[in-house]
Amino acid sequence: MLSGSVSRRYARAVVSIGEAEGNLEVLAAEVGRLAEAVEQSADLRTVLLNPAFSQSQRQQVLEHVCARLALSKTSQNLAKLLLARGRMANVPGIAKSLRQMVDDVAGRVRVRLASAAPLDEATEVRIRSALGRATGKTVIVEKTVDASLLGGVVAQVGDLVYDGSLRGELRNLRARWQQ
């Protein structure tokens, strides 16, 4: 769990800087773009994480990536610090922790909503409204379609899962019959 602790520590530092500079949302988006680039490119990961490449080679690649991603000076400094401290592997975790912290500061919560079929707008609004009342926060919905649910929806808010799917109901019935 050490890497999660490291990620949260760096994310807290970015939140402090972003609040002081008044650009917290921008910094979170930039760190997110950097994390996405690191996660999606095996070649980039190889160069940035492999000690077989010299520090100056890794630095040059990172500077090029930062320029291509149009990162602010603050985000570039974070990236350079992470590279210098051998923490580039933590960038995705930092981005995730940072997004959660920024959402907390802004009074938002992200909800993963899986349904057996695409939801119509009215149903999504009702679910978003109910979850907003339950959490007391503005709800950002990340939708997916999962045909294995058979029907209904599953909403995940942080570690809490609300399972209103037909598959979940069948599983509950099976468990009751087996008792």
CSV table of C-alpha atoms in Angstrom, one decimal:
chain,number,residue,atom,x,y,z
A,1,MET,CA,0.0,0.0,0.0
A,2,LEU,CA,3.1,2.2,0.0
A,3,SER,CA,2.5,3.3,-3.6
A,4,GLY,CA,-1.0,4.5,-2.7
A,5,SER,CA,0.4,6.5,0.2
A,6,VAL,CA,3.0,8.1,-2.1
A,7,SER,CA,0.4,8.9,-4.7
A,8,ARG,CA,-1.9,10.5,-2.1
A,9,ARG,CA,1.0,12.6,-0.7
A,10,TYR,CA,2.0,14.0,-4.2
A,11,ALA,CA,-1.7,14.5,-5.0
A,12,ARG,CA,-2.2,16.5,-1.7
A,13,ALA,CA,0.8,18.7,-2.7
A,14,VAL,CA,-0.7,19.4,-6.1
A,15,VAL,CA,-4.0,20.3,-4.5
A,16,SER,CA,-2.2,22.8,-2.2
A,17,ILE,CA,-0.4,24.3,-5.1
A,18,GLY,CA,-3.5,24.4,-7.3
A,19,GLU,CA,-5.6,26.0,-4.6
A,20,ALA,CA,-2.9,28.6,-4.0
A,21,GLU,CA,-2.5,29.3,-7.8
A,22,GLY,CA,-6.3,29.1,-8.4
A,23,ASN,CA,-5.8,26.5,-11.2
A,24,LEU,CA,-6.7,23.2,-9.4
A,25,GLU,CA,-9.0,21.9,-12.1
A,26,VAL,CA,-6.4,22.6,-14.8
A,27,LEU,CA,-3.6,20.9,-12.9
A,28,ALA,CA,-5.8,17.8,-12.3
A,29,ALA,CA,-6.6,17.7,-16.0
A,30,GLU,CA,-2.9,18.0,-17.0
A,31,VAL,CA,-1.8,15.3,-14.6
A,32,GLY,CA,-4.6,13.2,-15.9
A,33,ARG,CA,-3.3,13.6,-19.5
A,34,LEU,CA,0.2,12.8,-18.4
A,35,ALA,CA,-1.0,9.6,-16.6
A,36,GLU,CA,-3.0,8.6,-19.7
A,37,ALA,CA,0.1,9.0,-21.9
A,38,VAL,CA,2.2,6.9,-19.5
A,39,GLU,CA,-0.5,4.2,-19.2
A,40,GLN,CA,-1.2,4.0,-23.0
A,41,SER,CA,2.4,4.0,-24.3
A,42,ALA,CA,4.6,1.0,-23.5
A,43,ASP,CA,7.5,2.7,-25.2
A,44,LEU,CA,7.1,5.8,-23.1
A,45,ARG,CA,6.9,3.7,-19.9
A,46,THR,CA,10.0,1.8,-21.0
A,47,VAL,CA,12.1,5.0,-21.5
A,48,LEU,CA,10.8,6.8,-18.3
A,49,LEU,CA,11.0,3.8,-16.0
A,50,ASN,CA,14.1,1.9,-17.3
A,51,PRO,CA,17.4,2.8,-15.6
A,52,ALA,CA,19.2,1.6,-18.7
A,53,PHE,CA,18.4,5.0,-20.2
A,54,SER,CA,20.4,7.8,-18.8
A,55,GLN,CA,18.8,10.4,-16.7
A,56,SER,CA,19.4,13.1,-19.4
A,57,GLN,CA,17.8,10.8,-22.0
A,58,ARG,CA,14.7,10.3,-19.8
A,59,GLN,CA,14.6,14.0,-19.1
A,60,GLN,CA,14.7,14.9,-22.8
A,61,VAL,CA,11.8,12.5,-23.5
A,62,LEU,CA,9.8,13.8,-20.6
A,63,GLU,CA,10.3,17.4,-21.8
A,64,HIS,CA,9.1,16.4,-25.3
A,65,VAL,CA,6.0,14.7,-23.8
A,66,CYS,CA,5.3,17.7,-21.6
A,67,ALA,CA,5.5,20.0,-24.6
A,68,ARG,CA,3.2,17.7,-26.7
A,69,LEU,CA,0.7,17.6,-23.9
A,70,ALA,CA,0.9,21.4,-23.5
A,71,LEU,CA,1.5,21.1,-19.7
A,72,SER,CA,1.8,24.2,-17.5
A,73,LYS,CA,5.0,25.0,-15.8
A,74,THR,CA,3.6,23.6,-12.5
A,75,SER,CA,2.7,20.3,-14.1
A,76,GLN,CA,6.1,20.1,-15.9
A,77,ASN,CA,7.9,20.7,-12.6
A,78,LEU,CA,5.8,17.9,-11.0
A,79,ALA,CA,6.8,15.5,-13.9
A,80,LYS,CA,10.5,16.5,-13.6
A,81,LEU,CA,10.4,15.9,-9.8
A,82,LEU,CA,8.7,12.5,-10.2
A,83,LEU,CA,11.3,11.5,-12.8
A,84,ALA,CA,14.2,12.7,-10.6
A,85,ARG,CA,12.9,10.8,-7.6
A,86,GLY,CA,12.1,7.6,-9.6
A,87,ARG,CA,8.4,8.0,-9.1
A,88,MET,CA,7.1,8.1,-12.7
A,89,ALA,CA,5.4,4.7,-12.1
A,90,ASN,CA,3.2,6.5,-9.6
A,91,VAL,CA,1.8,9.0,-12.1
A,92,PRO,CA,-1.4,7.1,-12.8
A,93,GLY,CA,-2.0,6.7,-9.0
A,94,ILE,CA,-1.3,10.3,-8.4
A,95,ALA,CA,-3.7,11.3,-11.1
A,96,LYS,CA,-6.4,9.1,-9.7
A,97,SER,CA,-5.9,10.4,-6.1
A,98,LEU,CA,-5.8,14.0,-7.4
A,99,ARG,CA,-9.0,13.6,-9.3
A,100,GLN,CA,-10.7,12.3,-6.1
A,101,MET,CA,-9.3,15.1,-4.0
A,102,VAL,CA,-10.4,17.7,-6.6
A,103,ASP,CA,-13.8,16.2,-6.7
A,104,ASP,CA,-14.0,16.4,-2.9
A,105,VAL,CA,-13.0,20.0,-2.9
A,106,ALA,CA,-15.6,20.8,-5.6
A,107,GLY,CA,-18.3,18.8,-3.9
A,108,ARG,CA,-18.5,16.2,-6.6
A,109,VAL,CA,-18.7,12.4,-6.6
A,110,ARG,CA,-18.0,10.1,-9.5
A,111,VAL,CA,-20.4,7.2,-10.0
A,112,ARG,CA,-19.8,4.2,-12.2
A,113,LEU,CA,-23.2,3.2,-13.6
A,114,ALA,CA,-23.5,-0.1,-15.4
A,115,SER,CA,-26.7,-1.1,-17.1
A,116,ALA,CA,-27.8,-4.0,-19.2
A,117,ALA,CA,-28.8,-1.6,-22.0
A,118,PRO,CA,-28.1,2.1,-22.7
A,119,LEU,CA,-30.2,4.2,-20.3
A,120,ASP,CA,-32.6,6.8,-21.6
A,121,GLU,CA,-32.0,10.4,-20.4
A,122,ALA,CA,-35.0,10.5,-18.0
A,123,THR,CA,-33.8,7.3,-16.2
A,124,GLU,CA,-30.2,8.7,-16.0
A,125,VAL,CA,-31.5,12.0,-14.5
A,126,ARG,CA,-33.6,10.1,-11.9
A,127,ILE,CA,-30.6,8.0,-10.9
A,128,ARG,CA,-28.3,11.0,-10.8
A,129,SER,CA,-30.8,12.9,-8.7
A,130,ALA,CA,-31.3,10.1,-6.2
A,131,LEU,CA,-27.6,9.5,-5.8
A,132,GLY,CA,-27.1,13.3,-5.4
A,133,ARG,CA,-29.6,13.4,-2.6
A,134,ALA,CA,-28.0,10.3,-1.0
A,135,THR,CA,-24.4,11.7,-1.2
A,136,GLY,CA,-25.1,15.4,-0.8
A,137,LYS,CA,-22.8,16.0,-3.8
A,138,THR,CA,-23.0,16.8,-7.5
A,139,VAL,CA,-22.9,13.4,-9.3
A,140,ILE,CA,-20.8,12.8,-12.3
A,141,VAL,CA,-21.9,9.6,-14.0
A,142,GLU,CA,-19.5,7.3,-15.9
A,143,LYS,CA,-21.8,5.0,-17.9
A,144,THR,CA,-21.0,1.5,-19.2
A,145,VAL,CA,-23.2,-1.1,-20.8
A,146,ASP,CA,-22.9,-4.7,-19.4
A,147,ALA,CA,-25.2,-7.2,-21.0
A,148,SER,CA,-24.4,-9.8,-18.4
A,149,LEU,CA,-26.5,-7.8,-15.9
A,150,LEU,CA,-29.6,-9.0,-17.8
A,151,GLY,CA,-31.6,-6.0,-16.6
A,152,GLY,CA,-31.5,-3.1,-14.1
A,153,VAL,CA,-28.4,-1.1,-13.0
A,154,VAL,CA,-25.4,-1.3,-10.8
A,155,ALA,CA,-24.1,2.0,-9.3
A,156,GLN,CA,-20.7,2.2,-7.7
A,157,VAL,CA,-20.0,5.2,-5.5
A,158,GLY,CA,-16.4,4.9,-4.2
A,159,ASP,CA,-16.3,1.5,-2.5
A,160,LEU,CA,-20.1,1.3,-2.1
A,161,VAL,CA,-22.0,-0.7,-4.6
A,162,TYR,CA,-25.8,-0.4,-5.2
A,163,ASP,CA,-26.8,-3.5,-7.1
A,164,GLY,CA,-30.2,-3.2,-8.6
A,165,SER,CA,-29.5,-5.6,-11.5
A,166,LEU,CA,-31.5,-8.7,-12.4
A,167,ARG,CA,-28.3,-10.7,-12.1
A,168,GLY,CA,-27.8,-9.4,-8.5
A,169,GLU,CA,-31.4,-10.3,-7.6
A,170,LEU,CA,-31.0,-13.8,-9.0
A,171,ARG,CA,-27.8,-14.2,-7.0
A,172,ASN,CA,-29.6,-13.1,-3.8
A,173,LEU,CA,-32.5,-15.5,-4.5
A,174,ARG,CA,-30.1,-18.4,-5.0
A,175,ALA,CA,-28.3,-17.5,-1.8
A,176,ARG,CA,-31.6,-17.5,0.2
A,177,TRP,CA,-32.7,-20.9,-1.3
A,178,GLN,CA,-29.3,-22.5,-0.4
A,179,GLN,CA,-29.6,-21.5,3.3
